[in-house]
Coordinates of C-alpha atoms in Angstrom, one line a residue:
X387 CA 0.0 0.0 0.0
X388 CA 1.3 3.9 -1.0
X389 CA 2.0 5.3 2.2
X390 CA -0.5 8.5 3.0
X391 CA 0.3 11.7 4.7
X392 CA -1.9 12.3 7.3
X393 CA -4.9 13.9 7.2
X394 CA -4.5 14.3 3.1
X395 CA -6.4 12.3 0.5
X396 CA -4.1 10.0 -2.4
X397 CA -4.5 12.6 -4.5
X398 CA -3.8 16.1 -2.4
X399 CA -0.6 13.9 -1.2
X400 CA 1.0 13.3 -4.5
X401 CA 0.9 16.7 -5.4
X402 CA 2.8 17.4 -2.1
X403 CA 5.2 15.6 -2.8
X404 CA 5.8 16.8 -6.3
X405 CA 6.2 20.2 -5.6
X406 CA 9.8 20.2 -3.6
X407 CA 10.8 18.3 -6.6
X408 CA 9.4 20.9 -9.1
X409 CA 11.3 23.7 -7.6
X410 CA 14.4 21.8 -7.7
X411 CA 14.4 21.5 -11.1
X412 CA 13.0 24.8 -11.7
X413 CA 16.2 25.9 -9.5
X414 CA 18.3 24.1 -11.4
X415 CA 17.9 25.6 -14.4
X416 CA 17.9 29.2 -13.5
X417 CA 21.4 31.2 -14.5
X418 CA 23.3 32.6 -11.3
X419 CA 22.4 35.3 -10.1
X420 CA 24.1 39.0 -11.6
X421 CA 26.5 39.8 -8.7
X422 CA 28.4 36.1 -9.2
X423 CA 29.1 37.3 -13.1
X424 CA 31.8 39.2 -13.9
X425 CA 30.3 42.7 -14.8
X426 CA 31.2 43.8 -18.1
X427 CA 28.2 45.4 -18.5
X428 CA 24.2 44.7 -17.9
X429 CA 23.1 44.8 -21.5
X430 CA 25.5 42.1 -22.6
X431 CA 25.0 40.2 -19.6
X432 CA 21.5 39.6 -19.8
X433 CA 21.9 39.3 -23.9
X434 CA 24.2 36.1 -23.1
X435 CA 22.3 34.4 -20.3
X436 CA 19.1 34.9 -22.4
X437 CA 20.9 33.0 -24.9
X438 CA 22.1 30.4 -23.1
X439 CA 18.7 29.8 -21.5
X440 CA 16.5 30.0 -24.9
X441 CA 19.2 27.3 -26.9
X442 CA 19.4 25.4 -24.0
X443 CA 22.0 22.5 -24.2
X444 CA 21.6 21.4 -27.8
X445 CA 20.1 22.3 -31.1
X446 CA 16.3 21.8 -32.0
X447 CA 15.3 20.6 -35.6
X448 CA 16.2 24.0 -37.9
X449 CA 12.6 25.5 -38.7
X450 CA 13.6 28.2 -41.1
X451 CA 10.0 29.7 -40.8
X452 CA 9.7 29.8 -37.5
X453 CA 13.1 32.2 -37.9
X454 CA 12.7 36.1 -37.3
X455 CA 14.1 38.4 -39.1
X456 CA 16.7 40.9 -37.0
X457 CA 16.3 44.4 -37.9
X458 CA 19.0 47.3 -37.9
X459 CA 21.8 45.3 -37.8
X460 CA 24.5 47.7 -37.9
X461 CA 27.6 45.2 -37.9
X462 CA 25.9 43.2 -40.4
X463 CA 24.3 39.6 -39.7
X464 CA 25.5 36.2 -38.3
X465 CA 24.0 33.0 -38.1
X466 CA 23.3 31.4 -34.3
X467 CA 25.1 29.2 -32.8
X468 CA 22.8 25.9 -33.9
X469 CA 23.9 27.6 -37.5
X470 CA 20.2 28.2 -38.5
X471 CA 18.5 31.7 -38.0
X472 CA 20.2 35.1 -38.2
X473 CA 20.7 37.3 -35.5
X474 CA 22.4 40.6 -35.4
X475 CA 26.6 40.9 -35.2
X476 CA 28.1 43.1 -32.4
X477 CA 29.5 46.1 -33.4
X478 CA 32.9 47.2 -32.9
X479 CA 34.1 48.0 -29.1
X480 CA 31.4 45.5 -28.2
X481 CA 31.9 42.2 -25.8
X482 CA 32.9 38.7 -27.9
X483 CA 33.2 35.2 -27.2
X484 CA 37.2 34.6 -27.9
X485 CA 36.0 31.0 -28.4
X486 CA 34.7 30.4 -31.9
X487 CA 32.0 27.3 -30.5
X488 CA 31.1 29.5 -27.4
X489 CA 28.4 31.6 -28.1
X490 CA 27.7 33.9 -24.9
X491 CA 28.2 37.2 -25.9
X492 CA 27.9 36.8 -29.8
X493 CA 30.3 37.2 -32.6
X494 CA 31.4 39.8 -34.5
X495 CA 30.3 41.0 -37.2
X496 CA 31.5 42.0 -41.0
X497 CA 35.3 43.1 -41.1
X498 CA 35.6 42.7 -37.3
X499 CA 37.4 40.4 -35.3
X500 CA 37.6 39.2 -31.6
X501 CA 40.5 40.0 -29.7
X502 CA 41.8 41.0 -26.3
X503 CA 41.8 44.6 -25.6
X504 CA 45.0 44.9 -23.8
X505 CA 44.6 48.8 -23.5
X506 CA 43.8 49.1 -20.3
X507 CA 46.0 49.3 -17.3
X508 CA 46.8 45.8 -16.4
X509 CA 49.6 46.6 -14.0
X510 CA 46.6 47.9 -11.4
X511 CA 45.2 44.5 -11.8
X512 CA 42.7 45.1 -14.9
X513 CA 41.9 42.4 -16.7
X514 CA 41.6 42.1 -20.5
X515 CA 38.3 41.8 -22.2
X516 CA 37.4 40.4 -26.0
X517 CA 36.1 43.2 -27.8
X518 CA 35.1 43.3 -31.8
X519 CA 37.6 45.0 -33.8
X520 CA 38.0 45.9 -37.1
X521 CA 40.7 44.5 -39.3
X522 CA 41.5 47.8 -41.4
X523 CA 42.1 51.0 -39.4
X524 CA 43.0 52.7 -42.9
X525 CA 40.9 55.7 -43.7
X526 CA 38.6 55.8 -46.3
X527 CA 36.3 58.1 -48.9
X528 CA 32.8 57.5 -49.0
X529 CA 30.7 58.3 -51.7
X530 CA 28.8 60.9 -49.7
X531 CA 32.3 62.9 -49.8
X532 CA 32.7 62.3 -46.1
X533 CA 36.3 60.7 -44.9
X534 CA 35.5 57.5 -43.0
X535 CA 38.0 56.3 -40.2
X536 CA 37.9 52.7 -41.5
X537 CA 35.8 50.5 -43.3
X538 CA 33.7 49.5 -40.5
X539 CA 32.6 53.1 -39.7
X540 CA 31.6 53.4 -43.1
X541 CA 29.8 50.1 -43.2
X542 CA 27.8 51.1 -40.0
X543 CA 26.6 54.4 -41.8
X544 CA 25.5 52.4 -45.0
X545 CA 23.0 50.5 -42.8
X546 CA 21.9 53.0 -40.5
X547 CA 20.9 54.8 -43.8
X548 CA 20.5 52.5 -46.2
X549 CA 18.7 54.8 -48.6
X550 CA 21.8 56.7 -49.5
X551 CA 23.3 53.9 -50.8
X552 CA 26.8 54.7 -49.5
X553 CA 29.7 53.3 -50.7
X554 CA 33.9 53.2 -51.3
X555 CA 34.4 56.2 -53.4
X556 CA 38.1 55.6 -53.0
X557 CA 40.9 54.3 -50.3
X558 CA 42.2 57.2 -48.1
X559 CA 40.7 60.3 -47.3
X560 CA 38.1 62.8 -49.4
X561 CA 40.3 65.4 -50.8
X562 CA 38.3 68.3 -49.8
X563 CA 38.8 72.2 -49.0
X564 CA 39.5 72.9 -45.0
X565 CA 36.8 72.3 -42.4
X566 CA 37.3 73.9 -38.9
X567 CA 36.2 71.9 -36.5
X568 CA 37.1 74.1 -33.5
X569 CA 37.1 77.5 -33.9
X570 CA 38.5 80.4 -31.8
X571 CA 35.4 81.5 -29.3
X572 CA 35.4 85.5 -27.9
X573 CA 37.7 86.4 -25.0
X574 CA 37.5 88.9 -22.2
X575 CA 39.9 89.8 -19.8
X576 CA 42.4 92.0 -17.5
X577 CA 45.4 93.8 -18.1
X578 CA 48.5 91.9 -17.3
X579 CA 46.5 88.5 -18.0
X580 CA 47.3 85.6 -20.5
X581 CA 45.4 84.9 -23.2
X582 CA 44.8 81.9 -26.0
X583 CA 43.2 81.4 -28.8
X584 CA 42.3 77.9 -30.2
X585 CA 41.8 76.6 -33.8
X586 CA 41.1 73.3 -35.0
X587 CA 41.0 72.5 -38.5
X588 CA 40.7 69.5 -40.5
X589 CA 41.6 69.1 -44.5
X590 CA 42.8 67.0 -47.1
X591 CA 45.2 67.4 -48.2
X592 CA 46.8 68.8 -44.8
X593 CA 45.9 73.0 -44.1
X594 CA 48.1 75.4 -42.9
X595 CA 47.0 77.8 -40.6
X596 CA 47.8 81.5 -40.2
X597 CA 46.9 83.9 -37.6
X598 CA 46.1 87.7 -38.3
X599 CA 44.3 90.5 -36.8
X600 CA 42.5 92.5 -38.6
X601 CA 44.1 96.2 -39.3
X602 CA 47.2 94.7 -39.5
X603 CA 48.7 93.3 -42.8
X604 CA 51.2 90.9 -41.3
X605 CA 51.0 87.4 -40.0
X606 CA 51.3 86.8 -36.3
X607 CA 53.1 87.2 -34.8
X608 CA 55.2 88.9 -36.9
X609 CA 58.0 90.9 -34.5
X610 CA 56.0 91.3 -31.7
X611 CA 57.9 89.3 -28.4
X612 CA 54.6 89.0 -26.4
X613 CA 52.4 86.9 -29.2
X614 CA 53.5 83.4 -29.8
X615 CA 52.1 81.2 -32.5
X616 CA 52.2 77.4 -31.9
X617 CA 50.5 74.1 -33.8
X618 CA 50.0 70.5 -33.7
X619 CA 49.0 67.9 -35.5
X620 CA 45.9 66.3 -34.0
X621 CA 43.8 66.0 -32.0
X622 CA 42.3 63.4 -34.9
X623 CA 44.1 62.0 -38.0
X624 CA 44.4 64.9 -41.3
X625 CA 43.7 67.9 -38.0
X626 CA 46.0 70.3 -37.1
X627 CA 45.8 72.4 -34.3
X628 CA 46.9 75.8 -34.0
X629 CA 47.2 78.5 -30.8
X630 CA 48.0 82.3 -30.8
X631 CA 48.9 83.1 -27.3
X632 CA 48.8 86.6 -25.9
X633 CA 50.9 87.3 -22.8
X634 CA 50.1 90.1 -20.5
X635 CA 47.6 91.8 -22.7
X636 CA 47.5 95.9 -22.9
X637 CA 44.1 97.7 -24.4
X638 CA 46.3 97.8 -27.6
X639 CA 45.8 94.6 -28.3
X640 CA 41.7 94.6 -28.0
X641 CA 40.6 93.6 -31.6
X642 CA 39.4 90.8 -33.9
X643 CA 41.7 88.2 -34.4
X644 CA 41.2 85.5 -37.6
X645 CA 42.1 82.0 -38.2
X646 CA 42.7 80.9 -41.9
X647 CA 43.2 77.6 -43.0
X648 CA 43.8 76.6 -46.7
X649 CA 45.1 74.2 -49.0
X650 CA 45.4 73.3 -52.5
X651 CA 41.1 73.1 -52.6
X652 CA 40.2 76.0 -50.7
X653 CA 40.3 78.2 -47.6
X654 CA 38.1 79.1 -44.7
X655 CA 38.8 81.4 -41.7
X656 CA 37.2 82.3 -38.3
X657 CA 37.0 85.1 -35.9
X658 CA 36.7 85.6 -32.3
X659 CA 37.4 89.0 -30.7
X660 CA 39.3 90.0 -27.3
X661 CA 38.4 92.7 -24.9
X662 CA 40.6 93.7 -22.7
X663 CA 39.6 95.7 -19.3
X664 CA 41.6 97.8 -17.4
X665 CA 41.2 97.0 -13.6
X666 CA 39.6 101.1 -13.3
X667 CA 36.8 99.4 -16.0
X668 CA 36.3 96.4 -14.3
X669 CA 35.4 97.8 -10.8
X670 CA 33.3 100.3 -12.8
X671 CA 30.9 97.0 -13.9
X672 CA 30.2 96.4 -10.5
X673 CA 31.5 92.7 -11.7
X674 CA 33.5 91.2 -8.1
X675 CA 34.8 88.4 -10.1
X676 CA 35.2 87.2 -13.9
X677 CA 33.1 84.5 -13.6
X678 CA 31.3 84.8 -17.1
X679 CA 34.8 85.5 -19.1
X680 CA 36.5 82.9 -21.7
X681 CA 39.6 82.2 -19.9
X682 CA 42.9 80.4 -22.2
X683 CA 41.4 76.6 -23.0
X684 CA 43.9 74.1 -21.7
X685 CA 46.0 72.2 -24.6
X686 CA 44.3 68.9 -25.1
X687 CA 46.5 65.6 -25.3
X688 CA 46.0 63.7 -28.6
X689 CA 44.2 60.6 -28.1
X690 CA 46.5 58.8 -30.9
X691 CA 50.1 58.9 -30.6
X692 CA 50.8 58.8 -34.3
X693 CA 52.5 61.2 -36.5
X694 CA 49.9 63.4 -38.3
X695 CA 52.3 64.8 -41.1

């Protein structure tokens, strides 16, 4: 005879029983929880363990109708890891499974490849993480006249606007007349202070990049021992970055001060203007402090220590 809890019918008991055993399984099966992972990010996590728990352990029969169609696949499409329906590649910068037959975080997608991005500071115990890269970093004219880091950057805006039908005008960059990307901005400020204009241009071919004011027919800074003229290449590849630097300015050298670029295609310029204030003028605002006044930007450090020229 079936043993009987007390005080249940056949029925009502079996059920008991069952439950514990239900919940073990059902525990079982769930992923551990978030703060056990390592933490590369939430978005990726929960893409992978969704994975992992919809293909289960092994492959199903492939039902190609049963498939759904990814939309805006930037990176282009892959197939999944049973090798039937498509899903959407990750982009460049995005997390990768190292392991080709792993298939936790996805693979990459067209013209990118999986590898270890040893950028970081491993010395203060970082660790390395796969990321999708692409295998060209050589720039690139797209048919829209636009200069394109590398071919995955153009790829990305072919799909995100697919309409344009953008494509590979030519390897390297669009020739094209000078583009400032930075321009000078207005400056106030006291006697006796420091000043600094900024200008950043970008051109192919490369621009040079003169500094005048206006009034004067001379390039800066001419003769003058308290203006000094400096550039760079950079901050990006095909930029150069010029400064005028004013030290201890006197009212004579309020005015409007232009940055010209050219090349062999063109030229363009900007202006910005310094005031200067005597201390007498200042106190005369009723102003305590300069708070609203353009002060000299600091220098920025190129991200990409390569030669420009």
């Amino acid at each position: 005879m079936p043993r009987v809890l007390t005080g249940l019918p056949a029925k009502h008991a079996a059920v008991a029983l069952a439950l514990p055993l239900l919940l073990l399984l059902l525990v079982g099966w769930m992923p551990p929880p978030i703060s056990a992972r390592p933490s590369p990010g939430p978005d990726y996590l929960r893409r992978g363990w969704l994975r992992l728990l919809a293909e289960g352990e092994g492959c199903a029969p492939c039902r190609l109708e049963e498939c759904v169609t990814p939309r805006g696949c930037l990176a282009g499409r892959v197939h999944d890891a049973c090798g039937c329906c498509w899903e959407c590649a990750n982009l460049e910068g995005q997390l990768c499974d190292l392991d080709p037959s792993a298939h936790f975080y996805g693979r990459c997608g067209e013209q990118l490849e999986c590898r270890l991005d040893t950028g970081g500071d491993l010395s203060h115990g970082e660790v390395p993480e796969p990321l999708c890269a692409c295998r060209s970093q050589r720039p690139l004219c797209g048919s829209d006249g636009r200069t394109y880091a590398q071919i995955c950057r153009l790829q990305e805006a072919a799909r995100a606007r697919p309409d344009t039908n953008l494509t590979v005008a030519h390897p390297g960059p669009c020739e094209a007349e000078p583009q400032i990307m930075l321009q000078p901005y207005d400056i106030w400020n006291v006697t006796g202070q420091d000043v600094i204009f900024g200008c950043e241009v970008f051109a192919y071919p490369m621009a040079s990049i003169e500094w005048r004011k206006d009034g004067l027919d001379i390039q800066l800074p001419g003769d003058d021992p308290h203006i000094s003229v400096q550039f760079r290449g950079g901050p990006q590849r095909f930029e150069v970055t010029s400064w005028l630097q004013i030290q201890a300015v006197r009212p004579s050298d309020e005015g409007t001060y232009r940055c010209l670029a050219r090349n062999a295609l063109g030229e363009v310029e900007a202006p910005a203007t310094l005031t200067v204030l005597t201390p007498d003028q200042l106190n005369s605002t009723g102003i305590p402090q300069l708070r609203s006044l353009n002060l000299a930007p600091e220098v920025a450090e190129s991200e990409e220590n390569e030669d420009y020229y």
